[in-house]
Amino acid sequence: MRRRRNGGLLAIVMLFCLMTGFVLGMIVIHTVDEKNSSEKIEALKAELKEAKIEQEKPINVYLPKRKIQTGEIQKNSYIKDNFKIEDGFMAYYNENGEKISHVGVDLSYHNEKVDWDALADSPVEFVMLRCGYRGYTEGGLVVDERFKEYAEEATAHGLKLGVYFFTQAISEPEAVAEADFVIDLIEDYEISYPVAFDTELVSDDEARTTKAELSREELSNICIAFCERIKKAGYYPMVYASENWFRRKLDVGSLCEYDFWAPQYLDENDFLYDFTMWQYTEQGSAPGVEGDCDLNISLVDYASFVPTLREAVFTGGEIGEYSDDIPNITIED
């Protein structure tokens, strides 16, 4: 009887020790895990903080210096004979014999069939897509039927991307609404070329801009409202207009801060005003594009600085012009 009781007591003691050891072991393991977890959390916090600091570091961008005279944009100073057709596309050489131009096409839903592999393998470097337009009678804002598809294809095939919007704004608030419409459309894409404001004559007596009978100042202020909104969002604005439209409907001096995209379908360019992009034919041919298409030449390498503009805007960086001590378009970290 006594031996059995002692044996029972020993079993109870052993069980108590086992349970105590298990509990202590769990406490130790939990403590170690908690310590490791805390260390991981602190390390993650430090990494995120460092990334945030790096992200907030100002990005400075220096743009090409514009040829502007006091109060007005400079007249066309390009050497006509230096524009040459090479491999089916226009090219431009500066006075030192250096090619400084870039080949582009502009497309919309009117260009229904595009072989993007063929286009990407051609000399074409950039694509200006119509992202949308305002209806010239009802005034609604409409997305170009092909924009999203073409923007994705151009990006996937390594082509630089710019956009343009066909306006029928008759007030500054409408121009701002058009700009916001564009910004929403393009925010998911890397825009490497300008966002152009397409202002031109609509040969219809019922067109909003025809019926509104806007003054030169009003129409110019509409252009400025759009361009400033685009610039504030970190993109590079541009005005597309014919020479005749500039001369009759716009105050060129008030628009001198913006680049001009010149549609002029002649063998040589005698566009009156300074321009940085020339739409030199509407009946061009480009590999992969079925039928006629608009061909363009850019005299500025926009892709070297436009993508960084949004970073500069969001980080509070400096956006200025390069000079002799800054030898070229420069991006500073």
Short mmCIF file of N, CA and C in Angstrom, two decimals, residues 82-228:
data_model
loop_
_atom_site.label_atom_id
_atom_site.label_comp_id
_atom_site.label_asym_id
_atom_site.label_seq_id
_atom_site.Cartn_x
_atom_site.Cartn_y
_atom_site.Cartn_z
N ASN A 82 18.09 72.00 -94.98
CA ASN A 82 18.57 70.97 -94.06
C ASN A 82 17.50 69.94 -93.72
N PHE A 83 16.28 70.16 -94.21
CA PHE A 83 15.24 69.15 -94.13
C PHE A 83 15.40 68.22 -95.33
N LYS A 84 15.50 66.94 -95.06
CA LYS A 84 15.74 65.97 -96.14
C LYS A 84 14.88 64.72 -95.93
N ILE A 85 14.46 64.11 -97.03
CA ILE A 85 13.73 62.85 -96.96
C ILE A 85 14.76 61.71 -96.98
N GLU A 86 14.73 60.87 -95.95
CA GLU A 86 15.64 59.72 -95.86
C GLU A 86 14.84 58.47 -95.51
N ASP A 87 14.97 57.45 -96.30
CA ASP A 87 14.25 56.18 -96.07
C ASP A 87 12.74 56.40 -95.94
N GLY A 88 12.24 57.36 -96.70
CA GLY A 88 10.80 57.60 -96.71
C GLY A 88 10.29 58.53 -95.64
N PHE A 89 11.20 59.06 -94.78
CA PHE A 89 10.78 59.94 -93.69
C PHE A 89 11.61 61.22 -93.70
N MET A 90 11.02 62.28 -93.16
CA MET A 90 11.71 63.56 -93.07
C MET A 90 12.77 63.51 -91.98
N ALA A 91 13.89 64.20 -92.24
CA ALA A 91 14.96 64.33 -91.25
C ALA A 91 15.47 65.76 -91.29
N TYR A 92 16.10 66.19 -90.21
CA TYR A 92 16.67 67.55 -90.17
C TYR A 92 18.08 67.49 -89.59
N TYR A 93 19.00 68.22 -90.25
CA TYR A 93 20.38 68.30 -89.81
C TYR A 93 20.69 69.74 -89.40
N ASN A 94 21.40 69.88 -88.27
CA ASN A 94 21.77 71.24 -87.85
C ASN A 94 22.95 71.76 -88.66
N GLU A 95 23.42 72.95 -88.32
CA GLU A 95 24.48 73.59 -89.10
C GLU A 95 25.81 72.83 -89.03
N ASN A 96 25.92 71.92 -88.03
CA ASN A 96 27.14 71.10 -87.91
C ASN A 96 27.01 69.76 -88.62
N GLY A 97 25.92 69.59 -89.33
CA GLY A 97 25.72 68.34 -90.05
C GLY A 97 25.25 67.19 -89.18
N GLU A 98 24.75 67.51 -87.98
CA GLU A 98 24.28 66.47 -87.06
C GLU A 98 22.76 66.32 -87.18
N LYS A 99 22.31 65.09 -87.27
CA LYS A 99 20.87 64.84 -87.33
C LYS A 99 20.29 65.03 -85.94
N ILE A 100 19.32 65.92 -85.82
CA ILE A 100 18.75 66.22 -84.50
C ILE A 100 17.25 65.90 -84.44
N SER A 101 16.72 65.33 -85.49
CA SER A 101 15.27 65.12 -85.56
C SER A 101 14.88 63.70 -85.18
N HIS A 102 13.57 63.54 -84.93
CA HIS A 102 13.01 62.26 -84.54
C HIS A 102 11.71 62.03 -85.33
N VAL A 103 11.53 60.81 -85.79
CA VAL A 103 10.40 60.46 -86.67
C VAL A 103 9.20 60.01 -85.86
N GLY A 104 8.02 60.50 -86.25
CA GLY A 104 6.81 60.09 -85.54
C GLY A 104 5.60 60.01 -86.44
N VAL A 105 4.58 59.34 -85.96
CA VAL A 105 3.27 59.30 -86.63
C VAL A 105 2.23 59.72 -85.60
N ASP A 106 1.12 60.25 -86.10
CA ASP A 106 -0.02 60.44 -85.18
C ASP A 106 -1.19 59.62 -85.68
N LEU A 107 -1.85 58.95 -84.72
CA LEU A 107 -2.89 57.98 -85.05
C LEU A 107 -4.14 58.24 -84.23
N SER A 108 -5.26 57.79 -84.79
CA SER A 108 -6.54 57.83 -84.07
C SER A 108 -7.37 56.65 -84.56
N TYR A 109 -8.65 56.63 -84.20
CA TYR A 109 -9.48 55.50 -84.62
C TYR A 109 -9.64 55.45 -86.14
N HIS A 110 -9.34 56.54 -86.83
CA HIS A 110 -9.39 56.54 -88.28
C HIS A 110 -8.37 55.57 -88.88
N ASN A 111 -7.27 55.34 -88.15
CA ASN A 111 -6.26 54.37 -88.58
C ASN A 111 -6.64 53.02 -87.98
N GLU A 112 -7.48 52.30 -88.70
CA GLU A 112 -8.14 51.14 -88.11
C GLU A 112 -7.25 49.92 -87.94
N LYS A 113 -6.25 49.78 -88.81
CA LYS A 113 -5.41 48.58 -88.75
C LYS A 113 -3.94 48.97 -88.62
N VAL A 114 -3.33 48.51 -87.54
CA VAL A 114 -1.91 48.80 -87.30
C VAL A 114 -1.20 47.51 -86.92
N ASP A 115 -0.14 47.20 -87.66
CA ASP A 115 0.74 46.08 -87.32
C ASP A 115 1.86 46.68 -86.46
N TRP A 116 1.75 46.53 -85.16
CA TRP A 116 2.66 47.22 -84.25
C TRP A 116 4.07 46.67 -84.31
N ASP A 117 4.22 45.40 -84.65
CA ASP A 117 5.57 44.84 -84.81
C ASP A 117 6.29 45.53 -85.97
N ALA A 118 5.57 45.70 -87.08
CA ALA A 118 6.17 46.33 -88.25
C ALA A 118 6.47 47.80 -87.98
N LEU A 119 5.56 48.48 -87.28
CA LEU A 119 5.77 49.90 -86.98
C LEU A 119 6.97 50.08 -86.05
N ALA A 120 7.09 49.20 -85.07
CA ALA A 120 8.20 49.30 -84.11
C ALA A 120 9.54 48.99 -84.77
N ASP A 121 9.53 48.19 -85.82
CA ASP A 121 10.78 47.85 -86.53
C ASP A 121 11.17 48.90 -87.56
N SER A 122 10.33 49.89 -87.74
CA SER A 122 10.59 50.95 -88.73
C SER A 122 11.38 52.10 -88.08
N PRO A 123 11.73 53.13 -88.86
CA PRO A 123 12.42 54.28 -88.27
C PRO A 123 11.56 55.12 -87.32
N VAL A 124 10.27 54.82 -87.23
CA VAL A 124 9.38 55.60 -86.36
C VAL A 124 9.78 55.43 -84.90
N GLU A 125 9.95 56.56 -84.21
CA GLU A 125 10.38 56.56 -82.81
C GLU A 125 9.26 56.88 -81.83
N PHE A 126 8.31 57.71 -82.26
CA PHE A 126 7.25 58.11 -81.33
C PHE A 126 5.90 58.11 -82.03
N VAL A 127 4.85 58.02 -81.20
CA VAL A 127 3.48 58.03 -81.69
C VAL A 127 2.69 59.07 -80.90
N MET A 128 2.03 59.96 -81.61
CA MET A 128 1.09 60.90 -80.99
C MET A 128 -0.32 60.34 -81.21
N LEU A 129 -0.99 59.98 -80.13
CA LEU A 129 -2.32 59.38 -80.22
C LEU A 129 -3.39 60.40 -79.86
N ARG A 130 -4.46 60.40 -80.63
CA ARG A 130 -5.60 61.19 -80.20
C ARG A 130 -6.26 60.45 -79.05
N CYS A 131 -6.24 61.06 -77.88
CA CYS A 131 -6.83 60.39 -76.72
C CYS A 131 -8.32 60.68 -76.61
N GLY A 132 -8.75 61.82 -77.18
CA GLY A 132 -10.17 62.14 -77.09
C GLY A 132 -10.49 63.44 -77.80
N TYR A 133 -11.74 63.83 -77.68
CA TYR A 133 -12.20 65.06 -78.33
C TYR A 133 -13.48 65.54 -77.67
N ARG A 134 -13.80 66.80 -77.89
CA ARG A 134 -15.09 67.33 -77.48
C ARG A 134 -15.97 67.44 -78.74
N GLY A 135 -17.17 66.94 -78.67
CA GLY A 135 -18.08 67.02 -79.82
C GLY A 135 -18.34 68.46 -80.21
N TYR A 136 -18.32 68.73 -81.51
CA TYR A 136 -18.40 70.13 -81.93
C TYR A 136 -19.83 70.66 -81.99
N THR A 137 -20.84 69.79 -81.76
CA THR A 137 -22.22 70.29 -81.68
C THR A 137 -22.79 70.11 -80.26
N GLU A 138 -22.74 68.87 -79.75
CA GLU A 138 -23.30 68.61 -78.42
C GLU A 138 -22.34 69.00 -77.30
N GLY A 139 -21.04 68.95 -77.59
CA GLY A 139 -20.07 69.39 -76.58
C GLY A 139 -19.66 68.33 -75.57
N GLY A 140 -20.03 67.08 -75.79
CA GLY A 140 -19.63 66.03 -74.85
C GLY A 140 -18.17 65.65 -75.00
N LEU A 141 -17.56 65.16 -73.92
CA LEU A 141 -16.17 64.71 -73.94
C LEU A 141 -16.14 63.22 -74.27
N VAL A 142 -15.38 62.86 -75.30
CA VAL A 142 -15.40 61.49 -75.83
C VAL A 142 -13.98 60.93 -75.90
N VAL A 143 -13.83 59.69 -75.46
CA VAL A 143 -12.54 58.99 -75.57
C VAL A 143 -12.42 58.42 -76.98
N ASP A 144 -11.26 58.61 -77.62
CA ASP A 144 -11.04 58.01 -78.92
C ASP A 144 -11.16 56.49 -78.80
N GLU A 145 -11.88 55.90 -79.74
CA GLU A 145 -12.21 54.48 -79.67
C GLU A 145 -10.96 53.58 -79.63
N ARG A 146 -9.87 54.03 -80.19
CA ARG A 146 -8.67 53.21 -80.27
C ARG A 146 -7.61 53.59 -79.24
N PHE A 147 -7.87 54.62 -78.45
CA PHE A 147 -6.78 55.16 -77.63
C PHE A 147 -6.19 54.12 -76.68
N LYS A 148 -6.99 53.49 -75.87
CA LYS A 148 -6.46 52.57 -74.86
C LYS A 148 -5.71 51.41 -75.52
N GLU A 149 -6.30 50.85 -76.56
CA GLU A 149 -5.64 49.75 -77.27
C GLU A 149 -4.30 50.19 -77.85
N TYR A 150 -4.31 51.33 -78.52
CA TYR A 150 -3.09 51.81 -79.18
C TYR A 150 -2.04 52.26 -78.17
N ALA A 151 -2.47 52.85 -77.06
CA ALA A 151 -1.52 53.28 -76.03
C ALA A 151 -0.80 52.07 -75.43
N GLU A 152 -1.55 51.01 -75.20
CA GLU A 152 -0.96 49.79 -74.65
C GLU A 152 -0.01 49.14 -75.66
N GLU A 153 -0.42 49.12 -76.92
CA GLU A 153 0.42 48.51 -77.96
C GLU A 153 1.70 49.32 -78.16
N ALA A 154 1.59 50.64 -78.24
CA ALA A 154 2.77 51.48 -78.42
C ALA A 154 3.75 51.29 -77.27
N THR A 155 3.23 51.25 -76.05
CA THR A 155 4.07 51.06 -74.87
C THR A 155 4.74 49.69 -74.90
N ALA A 156 3.97 48.66 -75.21
CA ALA A 156 4.50 47.29 -75.23
C ALA A 156 5.58 47.12 -76.30
N HIS A 157 5.50 47.90 -77.36
CA HIS A 157 6.47 47.77 -78.46
C HIS A 157 7.61 48.78 -78.37
N GLY A 158 7.70 49.48 -77.26
CA GLY A 158 8.84 50.36 -77.03
C GLY A 158 8.81 51.68 -77.77
N LEU A 159 7.65 52.06 -78.29
CA LEU A 159 7.52 53.36 -78.97
C LEU A 159 7.21 54.44 -77.95
N LYS A 160 7.81 55.61 -78.12
CA LYS A 160 7.57 56.72 -77.22
C LYS A 160 6.16 57.26 -77.49
N LEU A 161 5.50 57.72 -76.43
CA LEU A 161 4.09 58.05 -76.53
C LEU A 161 3.79 59.49 -76.14
N GLY A 162 3.04 60.17 -77.02
CA GLY A 162 2.48 61.47 -76.73
C GLY A 162 1.01 61.43 -77.09
N VAL A 163 0.25 62.46 -76.71
CA VAL A 163 -1.17 62.46 -77.01
C VAL A 163 -1.62 63.85 -77.46
N TYR A 164 -2.78 63.89 -78.10
CA TYR A 164 -3.40 65.17 -78.40
C TYR A 164 -4.90 65.08 -78.19
N PHE A 165 -5.50 66.24 -77.90
CA PHE A 165 -6.94 66.31 -77.65
C PHE A 165 -7.53 67.36 -78.57
N PHE A 166 -8.58 66.98 -79.31
CA PHE A 166 -9.27 67.91 -80.21
C PHE A 166 -10.30 68.69 -79.41
N THR A 167 -10.08 70.00 -79.31
CA THR A 167 -10.92 70.83 -78.46
C THR A 167 -12.07 71.50 -79.20
N GLN A 168 -13.13 71.73 -78.46
CA GLN A 168 -14.20 72.62 -78.88
C GLN A 168 -14.64 73.43 -77.65
N ALA A 169 -13.69 73.68 -76.77
CA ALA A 169 -13.98 74.47 -75.57
C ALA A 169 -14.31 75.90 -75.96
N ILE A 170 -15.30 76.48 -75.30
CA ILE A 170 -15.66 77.87 -75.57
C ILE A 170 -15.50 78.73 -74.31
N SER A 171 -14.82 78.17 -73.31
CA SER A 171 -14.54 78.93 -72.09
C SER A 171 -13.32 78.31 -71.41
N GLU A 172 -12.71 79.06 -70.52
CA GLU A 172 -11.56 78.54 -69.78
C GLU A 172 -11.93 77.35 -68.89
N PRO A 173 -13.06 77.41 -68.15
CA PRO A 173 -13.45 76.23 -67.36
C PRO A 173 -13.63 74.98 -68.21
N GLU A 174 -14.15 75.13 -69.42
CA GLU A 174 -14.28 73.96 -70.29
C GLU A 174 -12.91 73.44 -70.71
N ALA A 175 -11.96 74.33 -70.94
CA ALA A 175 -10.61 73.90 -71.30
C ALA A 175 -9.96 73.14 -70.14
N VAL A 176 -10.17 73.61 -68.93
CA VAL A 176 -9.64 72.91 -67.75
C VAL A 176 -10.29 71.53 -67.63
N ALA A 177 -11.59 71.46 -67.88
CA ALA A 177 -12.29 70.17 -67.84
C ALA A 177 -11.72 69.22 -68.89
N GLU A 178 -11.39 69.74 -70.06
CA GLU A 178 -10.78 68.91 -71.09
C GLU A 178 -9.41 68.40 -70.64
N ALA A 179 -8.64 69.27 -70.00
CA ALA A 179 -7.32 68.86 -69.51
C ALA A 179 -7.46 67.77 -68.44
N ASP A 180 -8.40 67.95 -67.53
CA ASP A 180 -8.61 66.92 -66.48
C ASP A 180 -9.04 65.60 -67.10
N PHE A 181 -9.85 65.68 -68.14
CA PHE A 181 -10.29 64.49 -68.86
C PHE A 181 -9.09 63.76 -69.45
N VAL A 182 -8.17 64.51 -70.04
CA VAL A 182 -6.96 63.93 -70.63
C VAL A 182 -6.08 63.32 -69.55
N ILE A 183 -5.88 64.05 -68.47
CA ILE A 183 -5.01 63.57 -67.38
C ILE A 183 -5.50 62.23 -66.84
N ASP A 184 -6.81 62.10 -66.68
CA ASP A 184 -7.38 60.83 -66.21
C ASP A 184 -7.12 59.70 -67.20
N LEU A 185 -7.14 60.02 -68.49
CA LEU A 185 -6.94 59.00 -69.52
C LEU A 185 -5.49 58.51 -69.58
N ILE A 186 -4.54 59.40 -69.33
CA ILE A 186 -3.13 59.06 -69.59
C ILE A 186 -2.34 58.68 -68.34
N GLU A 187 -2.94 58.76 -67.17
CA GLU A 187 -2.17 58.58 -65.94
C GLU A 187 -1.57 57.18 -65.78
N ASP A 188 -2.10 56.20 -66.49
CA ASP A 188 -1.58 54.84 -66.37
C ASP A 188 -0.49 54.52 -67.40
N TYR A 189 -0.10 55.51 -68.20
CA TYR A 189 0.90 55.29 -69.25
C TYR A 189 2.09 56.22 -69.05
N GLU A 190 3.25 55.77 -69.53
CA GLU A 190 4.42 56.65 -69.49
C GLU A 190 4.36 57.55 -70.72
N ILE A 191 4.15 58.81 -70.47
CA ILE A 191 4.06 59.79 -71.55
C ILE A 191 5.44 60.40 -71.75
N SER A 192 6.00 60.19 -72.94
CA SER A 192 7.37 60.64 -73.23
C SER A 192 7.42 61.83 -74.18
N TYR A 193 6.26 62.18 -74.74
CA TYR A 193 6.16 63.30 -75.66
C TYR A 193 5.06 64.25 -75.16
N PRO A 194 4.89 65.38 -75.80
CA PRO A 194 3.94 66.37 -75.27
C PRO A 194 2.48 65.91 -75.25
N VAL A 195 1.69 66.66 -74.48
CA VAL A 195 0.23 66.57 -74.49
C VAL A 195 -0.24 67.79 -75.26
N ALA A 196 -0.76 67.57 -76.47
CA ALA A 196 -1.05 68.68 -77.38
C ALA A 196 -2.53 69.07 -77.35
N PHE A 197 -2.75 70.37 -77.46
CA PHE A 197 -4.08 70.97 -77.51
C PHE A 197 -4.36 71.30 -78.97
N ASP A 198 -5.23 70.53 -79.59
CA ASP A 198 -5.53 70.65 -81.02
C ASP A 198 -6.67 71.65 -81.20
N THR A 199 -6.30 72.88 -81.61
CA THR A 199 -7.31 73.91 -81.85
C THR A 199 -7.29 74.27 -83.33
N GLU A 200 -8.45 74.18 -83.98
CA GLU A 200 -8.50 74.40 -85.42
C GLU A 200 -9.92 74.72 -85.87
N LEU A 201 -10.03 75.12 -87.11
CA LEU A 201 -11.31 75.47 -87.69
C LEU A 201 -12.15 74.21 -87.91
N VAL A 202 -13.45 74.30 -87.57
CA VAL A 202 -14.41 73.26 -87.93
C VAL A 202 -15.36 73.87 -88.95
N SER A 203 -15.39 73.30 -90.13
CA SER A 203 -16.19 73.87 -91.23
C SER A 203 -17.65 73.47 -91.10
N ASP A 204 -18.27 73.96 -90.06
CA ASP A 204 -19.68 73.70 -89.82
C ASP A 204 -20.26 74.89 -89.07
N ASP A 205 -21.31 75.45 -89.60
CA ASP A 205 -21.91 76.63 -88.97
C ASP A 205 -22.48 76.32 -87.59
N GLU A 206 -22.72 75.04 -87.31
CA GLU A 206 -23.28 74.66 -86.02
C GLU A 206 -22.20 74.31 -84.99
N ALA A 207 -20.95 74.36 -85.39
CA ALA A 207 -19.86 74.05 -84.44
C ALA A 207 -19.88 75.05 -83.29
N ARG A 208 -19.61 74.56 -82.09
CA ARG A 208 -19.66 75.40 -80.89
C ARG A 208 -18.72 76.59 -81.00
N THR A 209 -17.49 76.35 -81.47
CA THR A 209 -16.52 77.43 -81.55
C THR A 209 -16.87 78.44 -82.64
N THR A 210 -17.60 77.98 -83.65
CA THR A 210 -18.05 78.91 -84.70
C THR A 210 -19.17 79.80 -84.18
N LYS A 211 -20.15 79.19 -83.53
CA LYS A 211 -21.29 79.94 -83.01
C LYS A 211 -20.90 80.88 -81.87
N ALA A 212 -19.87 80.49 -81.10
CA ALA A 212 -19.47 81.31 -79.94
C ALA A 212 -18.80 82.61 -80.35
N GLU A 213 -18.22 82.64 -81.56
CA GLU A 213 -17.54 83.83 -82.07
C GLU A 213 -16.54 84.37 -81.04
N LEU A 214 -15.62 83.51 -80.63
CA LEU A 214 -14.64 83.85 -79.61
C LEU A 214 -13.63 84.86 -80.16
N SER A 215 -13.20 85.76 -79.31
CA SER A 215 -12.18 86.72 -79.69
C SER A 215 -10.81 86.06 -79.66
N ARG A 216 -9.82 86.72 -80.23
CA ARG A 216 -8.46 86.23 -80.21
C ARG A 216 -7.98 86.01 -78.77
N GLU A 217 -8.28 86.96 -77.90
CA GLU A 217 -7.86 86.86 -76.50
C GLU A 217 -8.56 85.70 -75.80
N GLU A 218 -9.86 85.54 -76.05
CA GLU A 218 -10.60 84.46 -75.40
C GLU A 218 -10.07 83.09 -75.83
N LEU A 219 -9.85 82.92 -77.11
CA LEU A 219 -9.37 81.64 -77.61
C LEU A 219 -7.95 81.35 -77.12
N SER A 220 -7.12 82.37 -77.04
CA SER A 220 -5.77 82.20 -76.52
C SER A 220 -5.79 81.83 -75.04
N ASN A 221 -6.68 82.45 -74.28
CA ASN A 221 -6.79 82.14 -72.84
C ASN A 221 -7.30 80.72 -72.62
N ILE A 222 -8.12 80.24 -73.55
CA ILE A 222 -8.58 78.84 -73.48
C ILE A 222 -7.38 77.90 -73.67
N CYS A 223 -6.52 78.23 -74.62
CA CYS A 223 -5.30 77.42 -74.83
C CYS A 223 -4.43 77.43 -73.58
N ILE A 224 -4.27 78.60 -73.00
CA ILE A 224 -3.42 78.74 -71.80
C ILE A 224 -4.01 77.94 -70.64
N ALA A 225 -5.32 78.00 -70.46
CA ALA A 225 -5.97 77.28 -69.36
C ALA A 225 -5.71 75.78 -69.46
N PHE A 226 -5.84 75.25 -70.67
CA PHE A 226 -5.57 73.82 -70.89
C PHE A 226 -4.10 73.51 -70.60
N CYS A 227 -3.21 74.28 -71.19
CA CYS A 227 -1.77 74.01 -71.08
C CYS A 227 -1.28 74.11 -69.63
N GLU A 228 -1.77 75.09 -68.90
CA GLU A 228 -1.33 75.25 -67.51
C GLU A 228 -1.80 74.10 -66.64
#
